[in-house]
C-alpha positions as protocol buffer text, in pm:
chain_id: "A"
residue {
  index: 1
  type: MET
  ca { x: 1679 y: 6779 z: 9476 }
}
residue {
  index: 2
  type: SER
  ca { x: 1885 y: 7037 z: 9643 }
}
residue {
  index: 3
  type: ALA
  ca { x: 1715 y: 7420 z: 9696 }
}
residue {
  index: 4
  type: PRO
  ca { x: 1757 y: 7609 z: 9366 }
}
residue {
  index: 5
  type: LYS
  ca { x: 2050 y: 7914 z: 9465 }
}
residue {
  index: 6
  type: GLN
  ca { x: 1934 y: 8237 z: 9455 }
}
residue {
  index: 7
  type: PRO
  ca { x: 1954 y: 8476 z: 9248 }
}
residue {
  index: 8
  type: GLN
  ca { x: 2295 y: 8756 z: 9361 }
}
residue {
  index: 9
  type: ASP
  ca { x: 2279 y: 9065 z: 9329 }
}
residue {
  index: 10
  type: PRO
  ca { x: 2385 y: 9191 z: 9003 }
}
residue {
  index: 11
  type: THR
  ca { x: 2606 y: 9470 z: 9170 }
}
residue {
  index: 12
  type: GLN
  ca { x: 2864 y: 9211 z: 9323 }
}
residue {
  index: 13
  type: ASP
  ca { x: 3147 y: 9188 z: 9065 }
}
residue {
  index: 14
  type: ILE
  ca { x: 3188 y: 8816 z: 8993 }
}
residue {
  index: 15
  type: SER
  ca { x: 3488 y: 8660 z: 8859 }
}
residue {
  index: 16
  type: PRO
  ca { x: 3527 y: 8441 z: 8625 }
}
residue {
  index: 17
  type: GLU
  ca { x: 3644 y: 8142 z: 8763 }
}
residue {
  index: 18
  type: ALA
  ca { x: 3340 y: 8228 z: 9023 }
}
residue {
  index: 19
  type: GLU
  ca { x: 3154 y: 8214 z: 8734 }
}
residue {
  index: 20
  type: GLN
  ca { x: 3228 y: 7906 z: 8576 }
}
residue {
  index: 21
  type: SER
  ca { x: 3237 y: 7728 z: 8907 }
}
residue {
  index: 22
  type: GLU
  ca { x: 2878 y: 7826 z: 8977 }
}
residue {
  index: 23
  type: THR
  ca { x: 2806 y: 7693 z: 8613 }
}
residue {
  index: 24
  type: GLN
  ca { x: 2947 y: 7337 z: 8693 }
}
residue {
  index: 25
  type: SER
  ca { x: 2711 y: 7289 z: 9016 }
}
residue {
  index: 26
  type: GLN
  ca { x: 2397 y: 7394 z: 8836 }
}
residue {
  index: 27
  type: ALA
  ca { x: 2529 y: 7096 z: 8556 }
}
residue {
  index: 28
  type: GLU
  ca { x: 2611 y: 6835 z: 8819 }
}
residue {
  index: 29
  type: GLU
  ca { x: 2259 y: 6902 z: 8976 }
}
residue {
  index: 30
  type: LEU
  ca { x: 2082 y: 6876 z: 8677 }
}
residue {
  index: 31
  type: PHE
  ca { x: 2253 y: 6521 z: 8565 }
}
residue {
  index: 32
  type: THR
  ca { x: 2181 y: 6405 z: 8952 }
}
residue {
  index: 33
  type: ASP
  ca { x: 1833 y: 6505 z: 8903 }
}
residue {
  index: 34
  type: ALA
  ca { x: 1824 y: 6282 z: 8572 }
}
residue {
  index: 35
  type: ASN
  ca { x: 1977 y: 5952 z: 8727 }
}
residue {
  index: 36
  type: ASP
  ca { x: 1744 y: 5991 z: 8957 }
}
residue {
  index: 37
  type: GLU
  ca { x: 1430 y: 5985 z: 8721 }
}
residue {
  index: 38
  type: THR
  ca { x: 1346 y: 5603 z: 8566 }
}
residue {
  index: 39
  type: LEU
  ca { x: 1445 y: 5735 z: 8206 }
}
residue {
  index: 40
  type: GLN
  ca { x: 1262 y: 5506 z: 7971 }
}
residue {
  index: 41
  type: PHE
  ca { x: 1464 y: 5394 z: 7681 }
}
residue {
  index: 42
  type: PRO
  ca { x: 1378 y: 5126 z: 7396 }
}
residue {
  index: 43
  type: GLN
  ca { x: 1513 y: 4763 z: 7503 }
}
residue {
  index: 44
  type: GLU
  ca { x: 1777 y: 4718 z: 7334 }
}
residue {
  index: 45
  type: THR
  ca { x: 1728 y: 4482 z: 7006 }
}
residue {
  index: 46
  type: ASN
  ca { x: 1904 y: 4231 z: 6792 }
}
residue {
  index: 47
  type: LEU
  ca { x: 2006 y: 4416 z: 6483 }
}
residue {
  index: 48
  type: GLU
  ca { x: 2125 y: 4140 z: 6299 }
}
residue {
  index: 49
  type: ALA
  ca { x: 1746 y: 3898 z: 6363 }
}
residue {
  index: 50
  type: GLU
  ca { x: 1612 y: 4267 z: 6212 }
}
residue {
  index: 51
  type: LEU
  ca { x: 1845 y: 4303 z: 5936 }
}
residue {
  index: 52
  type: SER
  ca { x: 1823 y: 3942 z: 5834 }
}
residue {
  index: 53
  type: GLU
  ca { x: 1395 y: 3987 z: 5875 }
}
residue {
  index: 54
  type: THR
  ca { x: 1405 y: 4277 z: 5627 }
}
residue {
  index: 55
  type: GLN
  ca { x: 1619 y: 4128 z: 5399 }
}
residue {
  index: 56
  type: ALA
  ca { x: 1383 y: 3836 z: 5391 }
}
residue {
  index: 57
  type: LYS
  ca { x: 1087 y: 4102 z: 5315 }
}
residue {
  index: 58
  type: VAL
  ca { x: 1238 y: 4275 z: 5042 }
}
residue {
  index: 59
  type: ALA
  ca { x: 1347 y: 3945 z: 4875 }
}
residue {
  index: 60
  type: GLU
  ca { x: 952 y: 3852 z: 4857 }
}
residue {
  index: 61
  type: TYR
  ca { x: 900 y: 4184 z: 4722 }
}
residue {
  index: 62
  type: TYR
  ca { x: 1103 y: 4169 z: 4474 }
}
residue {
  index: 63
  type: ASP
  ca { x: 969 y: 3841 z: 4395 }
}
residue {
  index: 64
  type: GLN
  ca { x: 671 y: 3988 z: 4390 }
}
residue {
  index: 65
  type: LEU
  ca { x: 758 y: 4235 z: 4162 }
}
residue {
  index: 66
  type: LEU
  ca { x: 937 y: 4005 z: 3901 }
}
residue {
  index: 67
  type: ARG
  ca { x: 608 y: 3764 z: 3940 }
}
residue {
  index: 68
  type: ALA
  ca { x: 362 y: 4101 z: 3842 }
}
residue {
  index: 69
  type: LYS
  ca { x: 587 y: 4264 z: 3550 }
}
residue {
  index: 70
  type: ALA
  ca { x: 571 y: 3886 z: 3406 }
}
residue {
  index: 71
  type: GLU
  ca { x: 244 y: 3887 z: 3403 }
}
residue {
  index: 72
  type: MET
  ca { x: 170 y: 4217 z: 3263 }
}
residue {
  index: 73
  type: GLU
  ca { x: 418 y: 4120 z: 2980 }
}
residue {
  index: 74
  type: ASN
  ca { x: 207 y: 3832 z: 2930 }
}
residue {
  index: 75
  type: ILE
  ca { x: -137 y: 4016 z: 2929 }
}
residue {
  index: 76
  type: ARG
  ca { x: 20 y: 4275 z: 2666 }
}
residue {
  index: 77
  type: ARG
  ca { x: 162 y: 4027 z: 2465 }
}
residue {
  index: 78
  type: ARG
  ca { x: -162 y: 3776 z: 2402 }
}
residue {
  index: 79
  type: ALA
  ca { x: -326 y: 4154 z: 2375 }
}
residue {
  index: 80
  type: THR
  ca { x: -167 y: 4222 z: 2096 }
}
residue {
  index: 81
  type: GLU
  ca { x: -217 y: 3886 z: 1930 }
}
residue {
  index: 82
  type: ASP
  ca { x: -565 y: 3915 z: 2037 }
}
residue {
  index: 83
  type: VAL
  ca { x: -594 y: 4279 z: 1848 }
}
residue {
  index: 84
  type: ALA
  ca { x: -370 y: 4117 z: 1526 }
}
residue {
  index: 85
  type: LYS
  ca { x: -621 y: 3768 z: 1524 }
}
residue {
  index: 86
  type: ALA
  ca { x: -931 y: 4011 z: 1536 }
}
residue {
  index: 87
  type: ARG
  ca { x: -791 y: 4217 z: 1260 }
}
residue {
  index: 88
  type: LYS
  ca { x: -687 y: 3905 z: 1060 }
}
residue {
  index: 89
  type: PHE
  ca { x: -1030 y: 3776 z: 1094 }
}
residue {
  index: 90
  type: ALA
  ca { x: -1280 y: 4056 z: 1115 }
}
residue {
  index: 91
  type: VAL
  ca { x: -1440 y: 4003 z: 818 }
}
residue {
  index: 92
  type: GLU
  ca { x: -1468 y: 3640 z: 834 }
}
residue {
  index: 93
  type: SER
  ca { x: -1809 y: 3611 z: 946 }
}
residue {
  index: 94
  type: PHE
  ca { x: -1884 y: 3886 z: 690 }
}
residue {
  index: 95
  type: ALA
  ca { x: -1688 y: 3655 z: 393 }
}
residue {
  index: 96
  type: GLU
  ca { x: -1899 y: 3363 z: 443 }
}
residue {
  index: 97
  type: SER
  ca { x: -2229 y: 3554 z: 418 }
}
residue {
  index: 98
  type: LEU
  ca { x: -2088 y: 3652 z: 50 }
}
residue {
  index: 99
  type: ILE
  ca { x: -1967 y: 3284 z: -54 }
}
residue {
  index: 100
  type: PRO
  ca { x: -2361 y: 3184 z: -162 }
}
residue {
  index: 101
  type: VAL
  ca { x: -2366 y: 3525 z: -389 }
}
residue {
  index: 102
  type: ARG
  ca { x: -2059 y: 3430 z: -552 }
}
residue {
  index: 103
  type: ASP
  ca { x: -2202 y: 3090 z: -638 }
}
residue {
  index: 104
  type: SER
  ca { x: -2569 y: 3162 z: -713 }
}
residue {
  index: 105
  type: LEU
  ca { x: -2331 y: 3438 z: -978 }
}
residue {
  index: 106
  type: GLU
  ca { x: -2149 y: 3135 z: -1110 }
}
residue {
  index: 107
  type: ALA
  ca { x: -2422 y: 2913 z: -1157 }
}
residue {
  index: 108
  type: ALA
  ca { x: -2633 y: 3180 z: -1358 }
}
residue {
  index: 109
  type: LEU
  ca { x: -2315 y: 3214 z: -1576 }
}
residue {
  index: 110
  type: ALA
  ca { x: -2225 y: 2886 z: -1605 }
}
residue {
  index: 111
  type: GLN
  ca { x: -2578 y: 2819 z: -1750 }
}
residue {
  index: 112
  type: GLU
  ca { x: -2563 y: 2805 z: -2177 }
}
residue {
  index: 113
  type: THR
  ca { x: -2883 y: 2863 z: -2259 }
}
residue {
  index: 114
  type: GLN
  ca { x: -3111 y: 3062 z: -2079 }
}
residue {
  index: 115
  type: THR
  ca { x: -3433 y: 3284 z: -2076 }
}
residue {
  index: 116
  type: ILE
  ca { x: -3387 y: 3684 z: -2041 }
}
residue {
  index: 117
  type: GLU
  ca { x: -3716 y: 3558 z: -1756 }
}
residue {
  index: 118
  type: VAL
  ca { x: -3446 y: 3283 z: -1622 }
}
residue {
  index: 119
  type: LEU
  ca { x: -3167 y: 3517 z: -1581 }
}
residue {
  index: 120
  type: SER
  ca { x: -3317 y: 3794 z: -1430 }
}
residue {
  index: 121
  type: GLU
  ca { x: -3497 y: 3545 z: -1160 }
}
residue {
  index: 122
  type: GLY
  ca { x: -3170 y: 3434 z: -1101 }
}
residue {
  index: 123
  type: VAL
  ca { x: -3036 y: 3792 z: -1035 }
}
residue {
  index: 124
  type: GLU
  ca { x: -3339 y: 3893 z: -813 }
}
residue {
  index: 125
  type: THR
  ca { x: -3269 y: 3563 z: -618 }
}
residue {
  index: 126
  type: THR
  ca { x: -2865 y: 3636 z: -562 }
}
residue {
  index: 127
  type: LEU
  ca { x: -2982 y: 4000 z: -481 }
}
residue {
  index: 128
  type: ARG
  ca { x: -3190 y: 3859 z: -199 }
}
residue {
  index: 129
  type: GLN
  ca { x: -2939 y: 3663 z: -53 }
}
residue {
  index: 130
  type: LEU
  ca { x: -2666 y: 3968 z: -66 }
}
residue {
  index: 131
  type: ASN
  ca { x: -2937 y: 4161 z: 101 }
}
residue {
  index: 132
  type: SER
  ca { x: -2980 y: 3921 z: 379 }
}
residue {
  index: 133
  type: ALA
  ca { x: -2615 y: 3893 z: 423 }
}
residue {
  index: 134
  type: PHE
  ca { x: -2585 y: 4317 z: 446 }
}
residue {
  index: 135
  type: GLU
  ca { x: -2873 y: 4268 z: 724 }
}
residue {
  index: 136
  type: ARG
  ca { x: -2684 y: 3990 z: 950 }
}
residue {
  index: 137
  type: HIS
  ca { x: -2409 y: 4201 z: 935 }
}
residue {
  index: 138
  type: LYS
  ca { x: -2613 y: 4579 z: 993 }
}
residue {
  index: 139
  type: LEU
  ca { x: -2454 y: 4719 z: 658 }
}
residue {
  index: 140
  type: ILE
  ca { x: -2713 y: 4987 z: 604 }
}
residue {
  index: 141
  type: GLU
  ca { x: -2829 y: 5158 z: 296 }
}
residue {
  index: 142
  type: ILE
  ca { x: -2781 y: 5520 z: 289 }
}
residue {
  index: 143
  type: ALA
  ca { x: -3076 y: 5599 z: 25 }
}
residue {
  index: 144
  type: PRO
  ca { x: -3232 y: 5942 z: 16 }
}
residue {
  index: 145
  type: GLN
  ca { x: -3510 y: 6022 z: -169 }
}
residue {
  index: 146
  type: ILE
  ca { x: -3539 y: 6330 z: -347 }
}
residue {
  index: 147
  type: GLY
  ca { x: -3660 y: 6619 z: -194 }
}
residue {
  index: 148
  type: ASP
  ca { x: -3520 y: 6511 z: 156 }
}
residue {
  index: 149
  type: LYS
  ca { x: -3299 y: 6710 z: 398 }
}
residue {
  index: 150
  type: PHE
  ca { x: -2940 y: 6744 z: 238 }
}
residue {
  index: 151
  type: ASP
  ca { x: -2729 y: 6565 z: 542 }
}
residue {
  index: 152
  type: PRO
  ca { x: -2346 y: 6612 z: 527 }
}
residue {
  index: 153
  type: HIS
  ca { x: -2288 y: 6326 z: 772 }
}
residue {
  index: 154
  type: THR
  ca { x: -2472 y: 6077 z: 507 }
}
residue {
  index: 155
  type: HIS
  ca { x: -2429 y: 6297 z: 185 }
}
residue {
  index: 156
  type: GLN
  ca { x: -2186 y: 6392 z: -57 }
}
residue {
  index: 157
  type: ALA
  ca { x: -2302 y: 6699 z: -289 }
}
residue {
  index: 158
  type: ILE
  ca { x: -2126 y: 6688 z: -579 }
}
residue {
  index: 159
  type: SER
  ca { x: -2331 y: 6997 z: -768 }
}
residue {
  index: 160
  type: ALA
  ca { x: -2544 y: 7212 z: -683 }
}
residue {
  index: 161
  type: ILE
  ca { x: -2873 y: 7214 z: -928 }
}
residue {
  index: 162
  type: PRO
  ca { x: -3145 y: 7458 z: -985 }
}
residue {
  index: 163
  type: SER
  ca { x: -3485 y: 7279 z: -899 }
}
residue {
  index: 164
  type: GLU
  ca { x: -3831 y: 7324 z: -810 }
}
residue {
  index: 165
  type: HIS
  ca { x: -3760 y: 7156 z: -462 }
}
residue {
  index: 166
  type: PRO
  ca { x: -3653 y: 7421 z: -188 }
}
residue {
  index: 167
  type: LYS
  ca { x: -3234 y: 7509 z: -124 }
}
residue {
  index: 168
  type: ASP
  ca { x: -3045 y: 7229 z: 47 }
}
residue {
  index: 169
  type: THR
  ca { x: -3209 y: 6925 z: 3 }
}
residue {
  index: 170
  type: VAL
  ca { x: -3146 y: 6667 z: -196 }
}
residue {
  index: 171
  type: ALA
  ca { x: -3249 y: 6708 z: -589 }
}
residue {
  index: 172
  type: GLN
  ca { x: -3132 y: 6386 z: -738 }
}
residue {
  index: 173
  type: VAL
  ca { x: -2944 y: 6063 z: -627 }
}
residue {
  index: 174
  type: LEU
  ca { x: -2608 y: 5951 z: -820 }
}
residue {
  index: 175
  type: GLN
  ca { x: -2475 y: 5663 z: -561 }
}
residue {
  index: 176
  type: LYS
  ca { x: -2660 y: 5506 z: -273 }
}
residue {
  index: 177
  type: GLY
  ca { x: -2429 y: 5495 z: 14 }
}
residue {
  index: 178
  type: TYR
  ca { x: -2345 y: 5257 z: 281 }
}
residue {
  index: 179
  type: ALA
  ca { x: -2334 y: 5291 z: 682 }
}
residue {
  index: 180
  type: LEU
  ca { x: -2179 y: 5005 z: 896 }
}
residue {
  index: 181
  type: SER
  ca { x: -2338 y: 5019 z: 1242 }
}
residue {
  index: 182
  type: ASP
  ca { x: -2397 y: 5437 z: 1240 }
}
residue {
  index: 183
  type: ARG
  ca { x: -2019 y: 5427 z: 1046 }
}
residue {
  index: 184
  type: VAL
  ca { x: -2044 y: 5551 z: 740 }
}
residue {
  index: 185
  type: LEU
  ca { x: -1829 y: 5354 z: 506 }
}
residue {
  index: 186
  type: ARG
  ca { x: -1978 y: 5570 z: 201 }
}
residue {
  index: 187
  type: PRO
  ca { x: -2213 y: 5861 z: 178 }
}
residue {
  index: 188
  type: ALA
  ca { x: -2440 y: 5879 z: -69 }
}
residue {
  index: 189
  type: LEU
  ca { x: -2362 y: 6068 z: -395 }
}
residue {
  index: 190
  type: VAL
  ca { x: -2618 y: 6379 z: -452 }
}
residue {
  index: 191
  type: MET
  ca { x: -2675 y: 6707 z: -651 }
}
residue {
  index: 192
  type: VAL
  ca { x: -2851 y: 6959 z: -379 }
}
residue {
  index: 193
  type: SER
  ca { x: -3128 y: 7161 z: -528 }
}
residue {
  index: 194
  type: ALA
  ca { x: -3010 y: 7545 z: -575 }
}
residue {
  index: 195
  type: GLY
  ca { x: -3387 y: 7686 z: -502 }
}
């Protein structure tokens, strides 16, 4: 490397030609310095090989994408079919429990000559079968007692009547309610005490 040039005295006039030759000589010095140092450039690569490798990867990823998309579509279709089957056959087990109840009722009606006692006994047996089916499928009776606190979640008030019971308590039960696994199917119909 050559020694750096001394700055010129600003009082001296510099001609444009001298200034241009000065700039050119500085550029040549820099270029010479850059050539002297060993610069690290990346090795030249085979672009065609890289391109074909990249295209192969893209094709592989595209194939994986199509397979994943097809799998998701199959899962969605199967889930839709399962939901449709579940809706269609949801009450199958409950219906199987009710068939003996119907058989008992038909058998009772088929008897031409029977006493009140036999008919009453048959109805009680049928009711036990029905209660057993309800218990097996968690169909719970909502039967509030007179004097119980009114619960708007499980009771439906028809009217408020004067009674000797405290206000907002059940004064009379008109119809039992039913709940299926903590979900009210039909609230109990009640009359509420006005106090």
